[in-house]
PDB file of C-alpha atoms and ligand atoms in Angstrom:
ATOM      1  CA  ILE A   1     -30.807  11.649  -9.688  1.00  0.00           C
ATOM      2  CA  PRO A   2     -30.172   8.882  -7.127  1.00  0.00           C
ATOM      3  CA  ARG A   3     -26.798   8.153  -5.609  1.00  0.00           C
ATOM      4  CA  THR A   4     -25.006   5.419  -7.529  1.00  0.00           C
ATOM      5  CA  LYS A   5     -22.357   2.866  -6.690  1.00  0.00           C
ATOM      6  CA  LEU A   6     -20.058   2.154  -9.603  1.00  0.00           C
ATOM      7  CA  TYR A   7     -19.102  -1.438 -10.469  1.00  0.00           C
ATOM      8  CA  THR A   8     -17.251  -3.270 -13.225  1.00  0.00           C
ATOM      9  CA  ASN A   9     -17.967  -6.623 -14.855  1.00  0.00           C
ATOM     10  CA  VAL A  10     -15.528  -8.299 -17.280  1.00  0.00           C
ATOM     11  CA  PHE A  11     -16.238 -11.239 -19.584  1.00  0.00           C
ATOM     12  CA  VAL A  12     -13.391 -13.225 -21.098  1.00  0.00           C
ATOM     13  CA  TRP A  13     -14.147 -15.499 -24.012  1.00  0.00           C
ATOM     14  CA  ASP A  14     -12.243 -17.416 -26.617  1.00  0.00           C
ATOM     15  CA  GLU A  15     -13.715 -17.139 -30.125  1.00  0.00           C
ATOM     16  CA  ILE A  16     -11.654 -20.016 -31.479  1.00  0.00           C
ATOM     17  CA  GLU A  17     -12.381 -22.540 -28.781  1.00  0.00           C
ATOM     18  CA  ARG A  18     -15.893 -21.111 -28.303  1.00  0.00           C
ATOM     19  CA  LYS A  19     -15.623 -20.933 -24.533  1.00  0.00           C
ATOM     20  CA  ILE A  20     -16.271 -18.250 -21.917  1.00  0.00           C
ATOM     21  CA  LEU A  21     -14.834 -17.813 -18.437  1.00  0.00           C
ATOM     22  CA  LEU A  22     -17.359 -17.339 -15.638  1.00  0.00           C
ATOM     23  CA  GLY A  23     -16.868 -17.184 -11.909  1.00  0.00           C
ATOM     24  CA  TYR A  24     -18.989 -18.829  -9.252  1.00  0.00           C
ATOM     25  CA  LYS A  25     -19.429 -16.155  -6.558  1.00  0.00           C
ATOM     26  CA  LYS A  26     -18.539 -17.658  -3.199  1.00  0.00           C
ATOM     27  CA  ARG A  27     -19.387 -14.732  -0.932  1.00  0.00           C
ATOM     28  CA  GLY A  28     -21.042 -11.331  -0.692  1.00  0.00           C
ATOM     29  CA  PHE A  29     -23.331  -9.697  -3.220  1.00  0.00           C
ATOM     30  CA  GLY A  30     -24.577 -12.197  -5.798  1.00  0.00           C
ATOM     31  CA  MET A  31     -23.329 -15.185  -3.780  1.00  0.00           C
ATOM     32  CA  GLY A  32     -24.265 -18.480  -5.412  1.00  0.00           C
ATOM     33  CA  LEU A  33     -24.525 -16.936  -8.888  1.00  0.00           C
ATOM     34  CA  TYR A  34     -22.232 -17.198 -11.902  1.00  0.00           C
ATOM     35  CA  ASN A  35     -20.991 -13.951 -13.406  1.00  0.00           C
ATOM     36  CA  GLY A  36     -18.140 -12.135 -15.084  1.00  0.00           C
ATOM     37  CA  PHE A  37     -15.394 -10.784 -12.822  1.00  0.00           C
ATOM     38  CA  GLY A  38     -15.688  -7.370 -11.239  1.00  0.00           C
ATOM     39  CA  GLY A  39     -16.404  -5.206  -8.263  1.00  0.00           C
ATOM     40  CA  LYS A  40     -16.522  -1.711  -6.916  1.00  0.00           C
ATOM     41  CA  VAL A  41     -14.490   1.060  -8.529  1.00  0.00           C
ATOM     42  CA  GLU A  42     -12.237   2.511  -5.833  1.00  0.00           C
ATOM     43  CA  SER A  43     -11.366   6.177  -5.502  1.00  0.00           C
ATOM     44  CA  GLY A  44      -8.269   7.145  -7.456  1.00  0.00           C
ATOM     45  CA  GLU A  45      -8.672   4.555 -10.175  1.00  0.00           C
ATOM     46  CA  THR A  46     -10.367   4.725 -13.543  1.00  0.00           C
ATOM     47  CA  VAL A  47     -13.186   2.355 -14.402  1.00  0.00           C
ATOM     48  CA  SER A  48     -10.928   0.317 -16.729  1.00  0.00           C
ATOM     49  CA  GLU A  49      -8.203   0.134 -14.078  1.00  0.00           C
ATOM     50  CA  ALA A  50     -10.765  -1.208 -11.625  1.00  0.00           C
ATOM     51  CA  ALA A  51     -12.018  -3.710 -14.222  1.00  0.00           C
ATOM     52  CA  LEU A  52      -8.497  -5.064 -14.810  1.00  0.00           C
ATOM     53  CA  ARG A  53      -7.673  -5.126 -11.084  1.00  0.00           C
ATOM     54  CA  GLU A  54     -10.847  -7.023 -10.188  1.00  0.00           C
ATOM     55  CA  LEU A  55     -10.388  -9.455 -13.086  1.00  0.00           C
ATOM     56  CA  LYS A  56      -6.846 -10.208 -11.919  1.00  0.00           C
ATOM     57  CA  GLU A  57      -7.775 -10.455  -8.205  1.00  0.00           C
ATOM     58  CA  GLU A  58     -10.749 -12.703  -8.752  1.00  0.00           C
ATOM     59  CA  SER A  59      -9.639 -14.925 -11.646  1.00  0.00           C
ATOM     60  CA  GLY A  60      -5.843 -14.637 -11.975  1.00  0.00           C
ATOM     61  CA  ILE A  61      -6.275 -13.498 -15.599  1.00  0.00           C
ATOM     62  CA  SER A  62      -4.725 -10.448 -17.287  1.00  0.00           C
ATOM     63  CA  ALA A  63      -6.421  -9.059 -20.375  1.00  0.00           C
ATOM     64  CA  ASN A  64      -6.911  -6.316 -22.886  1.00  0.00           C
ATOM     65  CA  ILE A  65     -10.455  -5.090 -22.500  1.00  0.00           C
ATOM     66  CA  VAL A  66     -12.956  -2.941 -24.366  1.00  0.00           C
ATOM     67  CA  HIS A  67     -16.063  -1.362 -22.936  1.00  0.00           C
ATOM     68  CA  CYS A  68     -19.241  -2.927 -24.282  1.00  0.00           C
ATOM     69  CA  GLY A  69     -22.161  -1.762 -22.211  1.00  0.00           C
ATOM     70  CA  THR A  70     -23.622   0.162 -19.307  1.00  0.00           C
ATOM     71  CA  LEU A  71     -26.319  -1.188 -16.986  1.00  0.00           C
ATOM     72  CA  LEU A  72     -28.157   0.803 -14.355  1.00  0.00           C
ATOM     73  CA  PHE A  73     -29.876  -1.165 -11.618  1.00  0.00           C
ATOM     74  CA  PHE A  74     -32.562   0.086  -9.274  1.00  0.00           C
ATOM     75  CA  ALA A  75     -34.263  -1.744  -6.441  1.00  0.00           C
ATOM     76  CA  LYS A  76     -37.468  -0.732  -4.751  1.00  0.00           C
ATOM     77  CA  GLY A  77     -36.828   1.145  -1.530  1.00  0.00           C
ATOM     78  CA  GLU A  78     -33.041   1.385  -2.061  1.00  0.00           C
ATOM     79  CA  SER A  79     -31.539   4.867  -1.930  1.00  0.00           C
ATOM     80  CA  CYS A  80     -28.600   3.788  -4.047  1.00  0.00           C
ATOM     81  CA  ALA A  81     -28.565   2.616  -7.666  1.00  0.00           C
ATOM     82  CA  HIS A  82     -25.874   0.308  -9.051  1.00  0.00           C
ATOM     83  CA  LEU A  83     -24.125   1.344 -12.233  1.00  0.00           C
ATOM     84  CA  VAL A  84     -22.295  -1.584 -13.825  1.00  0.00           C
ATOM     85  CA  GLU A  85     -19.816  -0.984 -16.658  1.00  0.00           C
ATOM     86  CA  VAL A  86     -19.475  -4.160 -18.721  1.00  0.00           C
ATOM     87  CA  PHE A  87     -16.280  -5.012 -20.596  1.00  0.00           C
ATOM     88  CA  ARG A  88     -15.125  -7.870 -22.785  1.00  0.00           C
ATOM     89  CA  ALA A  89     -11.592  -9.101 -23.164  1.00  0.00           C
ATOM     90  CA  THR A  90     -10.119  -8.996 -26.656  1.00  0.00           C
ATOM     91  CA  SER A  91      -7.107 -11.035 -25.552  1.00  0.00           C
ATOM     92  CA  PHE A  92      -6.007 -12.535 -22.277  1.00  0.00           C
ATOM     93  CA  ALA A  93      -3.124 -14.275 -20.548  1.00  0.00           C
ATOM     94  CA  GLY A  94      -2.717 -16.448 -17.492  1.00  0.00           C
ATOM     95  CA  ASP A  95      -4.443 -19.459 -16.028  1.00  0.00           C
ATOM     96  CA  PRO A  96      -7.772 -19.118 -14.244  1.00  0.00           C
ATOM     97  CA  THR A  97      -7.129 -19.421 -10.516  1.00  0.00           C
ATOM     98  CA  GLU A  98      -9.670 -19.683  -7.741  1.00  0.00           C
ATOM     99  CA  SER A  99      -9.794 -16.738  -5.325  1.00  0.00           C
ATOM    100  CA  GLU A 100     -11.558 -16.235  -1.989  1.00  0.00           C
ATOM    101  CA  GLU A 101     -14.384 -14.603  -3.861  1.00  0.00           C
ATOM    102  CA  MET A 102     -14.755 -16.494  -7.152  1.00  0.00           C
ATOM    103  CA  ARG A 103     -14.264 -19.951  -8.588  1.00  0.00           C
ATOM    104  CA  PRO A 104     -13.487 -19.535 -12.300  1.00  0.00           C
ATOM    105  CA  ASP A 105     -14.384 -22.154 -14.910  1.00  0.00           C
ATOM    106  CA  TRP A 106     -14.805 -22.343 -18.681  1.00  0.00           C
ATOM    107  CA  TYR A 107     -18.245 -22.824 -20.211  1.00  0.00           C
ATOM    108  CA  ALA A 108     -19.301 -23.578 -23.779  1.00  0.00           C
ATOM    109  CA  LEU A 109     -20.138 -20.279 -25.469  1.00  0.00           C
ATOM    110  CA  SER A 110     -23.851 -20.182 -26.178  1.00  0.00           C
ATOM    111  CA  LEU A 111     -26.840 -17.876 -26.195  1.00  0.00           C
ATOM    112  CA  PRO A 112     -29.650 -17.855 -23.659  1.00  0.00           C
ATOM    113  CA  ASP A 113     -32.748 -19.709 -24.789  1.00  0.00           C
ATOM    114  CA  SER A 114     -35.356 -17.687 -26.548  1.00  0.00           C
ATOM    115  CA  ASP A 115     -37.545 -18.637 -29.478  1.00  0.00           C
ATOM    116  CA  GLU A 116     -35.536 -16.399 -31.721  1.00  0.00           C
ATOM    117  CA  ASN A 117     -32.176 -17.743 -30.551  1.00  0.00           C
ATOM    118  CA  SER A 118     -33.150 -21.379 -30.876  1.00  0.00           C
ATOM    119  CA  ARG A 119     -34.462 -20.709 -34.401  1.00  0.00           C
ATOM    120  CA  THR A 120     -31.263 -19.044 -35.550  1.00  0.00           C
ATOM    121  CA  ARG A 121     -29.060 -21.504 -33.670  1.00  0.00           C
ATOM    122  CA  LYS A 122     -30.371 -24.440 -35.681  1.00  0.00           C
ATOM    123  CA  GLN A 123     -29.427 -22.693 -38.912  1.00  0.00           C
ATOM    124  CA  ASP A 124     -26.051 -21.497 -37.763  1.00  0.00           C
ATOM    125  CA  PRO A 125     -23.200 -23.808 -38.811  1.00  0.00           C
ATOM    126  CA  PHE A 126     -20.811 -21.995 -36.436  1.00  0.00           C
ATOM    127  CA  GLU A 127     -23.048 -22.794 -33.493  1.00  0.00           C
ATOM    128  CA  GLU A 128     -23.153 -26.406 -34.586  1.00  0.00           C
ATOM    129  CA  ALA A 129     -19.372 -26.551 -34.880  1.00  0.00           C
ATOM    130  CA  ALA A 130     -19.108 -24.858 -31.485  1.00  0.00           C
ATOM    131  CA  ALA A 131     -21.354 -27.457 -29.923  1.00  0.00           C
ATOM    132  CA  ILE A 132     -19.061 -30.171 -31.206  1.00  0.00           C
ATOM    133  CA  MET A 133     -15.791 -28.441 -30.271  1.00  0.00           C
ATOM    134  CA  SER A 134     -16.876 -27.512 -26.758  1.00  0.00           C
ATOM    135  CA  ASN A 135     -18.522 -30.836 -26.203  1.00  0.00           C
ATOM    136  CA  ASP A 136     -16.803 -31.502 -22.915  1.00  0.00           C
ATOM    137  CA  LEU A 137     -17.617 -28.110 -21.359  1.00  0.00           C
ATOM    138  CA  PRO A 138     -20.841 -27.399 -19.487  1.00  0.00           C
ATOM    139  CA  SER A 139     -23.141 -24.842 -21.093  1.00  0.00           C
ATOM    140  CA  ILE A 140     -23.536 -21.357 -19.621  1.00  0.00           C
ATOM    141  CA  PRO A 141     -25.687 -21.634 -16.444  1.00  0.00           C
ATOM    142  CA  PHE A 142     -28.094 -18.820 -17.350  1.00  0.00           C
ATOM    143  CA  ASP A 143     -30.561 -20.093 -14.735  1.00  0.00           C
ATOM    144  CA  HIS A 144     -27.973 -19.354 -12.058  1.00  0.00           C
ATOM    145  CA  MET A 145     -26.965 -15.900 -13.234  1.00  0.00           C
ATOM    146  CA  TRP A 146     -28.562 -12.492 -12.569  1.00  0.00           C
ATOM    147  CA  PRO A 147     -31.969 -12.502 -14.282  1.00  0.00           C
ATOM    148  CA  ASP A 148     -31.084  -9.528 -16.488  1.00  0.00           C
ATOM    149  CA  VAL A 149     -28.202 -11.370 -18.162  1.00  0.00           C
ATOM    150  CA  PRO A 150     -30.215 -12.962 -21.025  1.00  0.00           C
ATOM    151  CA  LEU A 151     -31.395  -9.475 -22.053  1.00  0.00           C
ATOM    152  CA  TRP A 152     -27.977  -8.079 -22.903  1.00  0.00           C
ATOM    153  CA  PHE A 153     -25.743 -11.138 -23.240  1.00  0.00           C
ATOM    154  CA  PRO A 154     -26.572 -11.676 -26.957  1.00  0.00           C
ATOM    155  CA  LEU A 155     -25.716  -8.012 -27.652  1.00  0.00           C
ATOM    156  CA  MET A 156     -22.370  -8.380 -25.898  1.00  0.00           C
ATOM    157  CA  LEU A 157     -21.497 -11.555 -27.828  1.00  0.00           C
ATOM    158  CA  SER A 158     -22.332  -9.931 -31.148  1.00  0.00           C
ATOM    159  CA  GLU A 159     -20.148  -6.955 -30.161  1.00  0.00           C
ATOM    160  CA  LYS A 160     -23.014  -4.454 -30.137  1.00  0.00           C
ATOM    161  CA  ARG A 161     -22.823  -1.663 -27.576  1.00  0.00           C
ATOM    162  CA  PHE A 162     -25.690  -1.628 -25.124  1.00  0.00           C
ATOM    163  CA  ILE A 163     -27.186   0.528 -22.419  1.00  0.00           C
ATOM    164  CA  GLY A 164     -29.962  -0.606 -20.171  1.00  0.00           C
ATOM    165  CA  ARG A 165     -31.995   0.020 -17.078  1.00  0.00           C
ATOM    166  CA  VAL A 166     -33.121  -2.818 -14.860  1.00  0.00           C
ATOM    167  CA  ASP A 167     -35.592  -2.556 -11.997  1.00  0.00           C
ATOM    168  CA  PHE A 168     -35.539  -5.155  -9.281  1.00  0.00           C
ATOM    169  CA  ALA A 169     -38.271  -5.690  -6.744  1.00  0.00           C
ATOM    170  CA  LYS A 170     -35.400  -6.289  -4.318  1.00  0.00           C
ATOM    171  CA  PHE A 171     -31.586  -6.609  -4.325  1.00  0.00           C
ATOM    172  CA  LYS A 172     -30.719  -9.821  -2.569  1.00  0.00           C
ATOM    173  CA  ASP A 173     -27.312 -10.950  -1.406  1.00  0.00           C
ATOM    174  CA  ASP A 174     -27.646 -14.609  -2.040  1.00  0.00           C
ATOM    175  CA  ALA A 175     -30.284 -15.074  -4.685  1.00  0.00           C
ATOM    176  CA  THR A 176     -31.245 -13.801  -8.086  1.00  0.00           C
ATOM    177  CA  GLY A 177     -33.629 -11.137  -6.802  1.00  0.00           C
ATOM    178  CA  THR A 178     -36.864 -10.506  -8.599  1.00  0.00           C
ATOM    179  CA  LEU A 179     -36.796  -8.725 -11.895  1.00  0.00           C
ATOM    180  CA  LYS A 180     -39.633  -6.257 -11.955  1.00  0.00           C
ATOM    181  CA  ASP A 181     -38.996  -4.630 -15.250  1.00  0.00           C
ATOM    182  CA  ALA A 182     -36.064  -4.458 -17.603  1.00  0.00           C
ATOM    183  CA  MET A 183     -35.100  -2.651 -20.728  1.00  0.00           C
ATOM    184  CA  VAL A 184     -31.849  -3.071 -22.603  1.00  0.00           C
ATOM    185  CA  LYS A 185     -31.058  -1.524 -25.974  1.00  0.00           C
TER     186      LYS A 185
HETATM  187  P1  LIG B   1     -15.923  -6.734  -1.952  1.00  0.00           P
HETATM  188  O1  LIG B   1     -16.609  -7.903  -1.276  1.00  0.00           O
HETATM  189  O2  LIG B   1     -16.198  -5.412  -1.314  1.00  0.00           O
HETATM  190  O3  LIG B   1     -14.491  -6.997  -2.320  1.00  0.00           O
HETATM  191  P2  LIG B   1     -16.316  -6.165  -4.739  1.00  0.00           P
HETATM  192  O4  LIG B   1     -15.579  -7.268  -5.434  1.00  0.00           O
HETATM  193  O5  LIG B   1     -15.707  -4.807  -4.748  1.00  0.00           O
HETATM  194  O6  LIG B   1     -16.746  -6.659  -3.309  1.00  0.00           O
HETATM  195  P3  LIG B   1     -18.881  -7.058  -5.602  1.00  0.00           P
HETATM  196  O7  LIG B   1     -18.317  -8.422  -5.779  1.00  0.00           O
HETATM  197  O8  LIG B   1     -19.953  -6.866  -4.595  1.00  0.00           O
HETATM  198  O9  LIG B   1     -17.747  -5.981  -5.392  1.00  0.00           O
HETATM  199  O10 LIG B   1     -19.413  -6.559  -7.037  1.00  0.00           O
HETATM  200  C1  LIG B   1     -20.610  -7.016  -7.556  1.00  0.00           C
HETATM  201  C2  LIG B   1     -20.368  -7.616  -8.932  1.00  0.00           C
HETATM  202  O11 LIG B   1     -21.615  -8.114  -9.411  1.00  0.00           O
HETATM  203  C3  LIG B   1     -19.899  -6.628  -9.981  1.00  0.00           C
HETATM  204  O12 LIG B   1     -19.081  -7.316 -10.922  1.00  0.00           O
HETATM  205  C4  LIG B   1     -21.192  -6.210 -10.687  1.00  0.00           C
HETATM  206  C5  LIG B   1     -21.969  -7.469 -10.624  1.00  0.00           C
HETATM  207  N1  LIG B   1     -23.423  -7.300 -10.622  1.00  0.00           N
HETATM  208  C6  LIG B   1     -24.202  -6.823  -9.610  1.00  0.00           C
HETATM  209  N2  LIG B   1     -25.506  -6.844  -9.951  1.00  0.00           N
HETATM  210  C7  LIG B   1     -25.561  -7.376 -11.214  1.00  0.00           C
HETATM  211  C8  LIG B   1     -26.601  -7.680 -12.103  1.00  0.00           C
HETATM  212  N3  LIG B   1     -27.895  -7.480 -11.798  1.00  0.00           N
HETATM  213  N4  LIG B   1     -26.260  -8.199 -13.319  1.00  0.00           N
HETATM  214  C9  LIG B   1     -24.962  -8.442 -13.622  1.00  0.00           C
HETATM  215  N5  LIG B   1     -23.944  -8.171 -12.799  1.00  0.00           N
HETATM  216  C10 LIG B   1     -24.241  -7.650 -11.621  1.00  0.00           C
HETATM  217  O13 LIG B   1     -24.700  -8.943 -14.718  1.00  0.00           O
HETATM  218 NA1  LIG B   2     -16.431  -8.807  -6.925  1.00  0.00          NA
HETATM  219 NA1  LIG B   3     -13.451  -8.060  -5.498  1.00  0.00          NA
END
């Protein structure tokens, strides 16, 4: 069993207004990508405490959260794996505020493009209504997120629990890295 670093990642979305809060990462690991809010779990805190602390530090938002998935990341030649615990907010308070690390903004809630998603989207009246209601918001920038995101994002949005392993050819600080292989259930 490899050594692992433990991280959190929290997604806040609004079912009524069909929008989701993402942060543009300004520095460090994943710089230049959009993501939920999170970071390393520090000693002496629980994973949920870390999730709430990072969410607050990076976005200014307080929330009630539930755990929705676990992702284990490996990269070739790295001695350390990354374990990311993913949470979603069931309610939240506060105004999104830019921090040194993240620039938060709302995006129109949508699914990543896949043949299956675009087929169901056309038939889904809620998606159509959402497109109209969130007209003035940009859509989720999946092309500028970690490449594993489209694999589990639909499960998170439909409130299914997920667990997955993702293998990268390389972890990169400032780019998406190369996805070698991925499996999310
Ligand atoms: P410092 O700079 O030490 O304060 P910290 O905020 O503790 O950093 P950071 O920002 O490096 O930690 O945490 C990385 C964030 O990126 C966590 O929220 C987990 C997330 N993350 C890393 N790899 C990911 C991936 N492949 N897919 C994903 N999220 C990932 O969705
Ligand atoms: Na962080
Ligand atoms: Na942080």
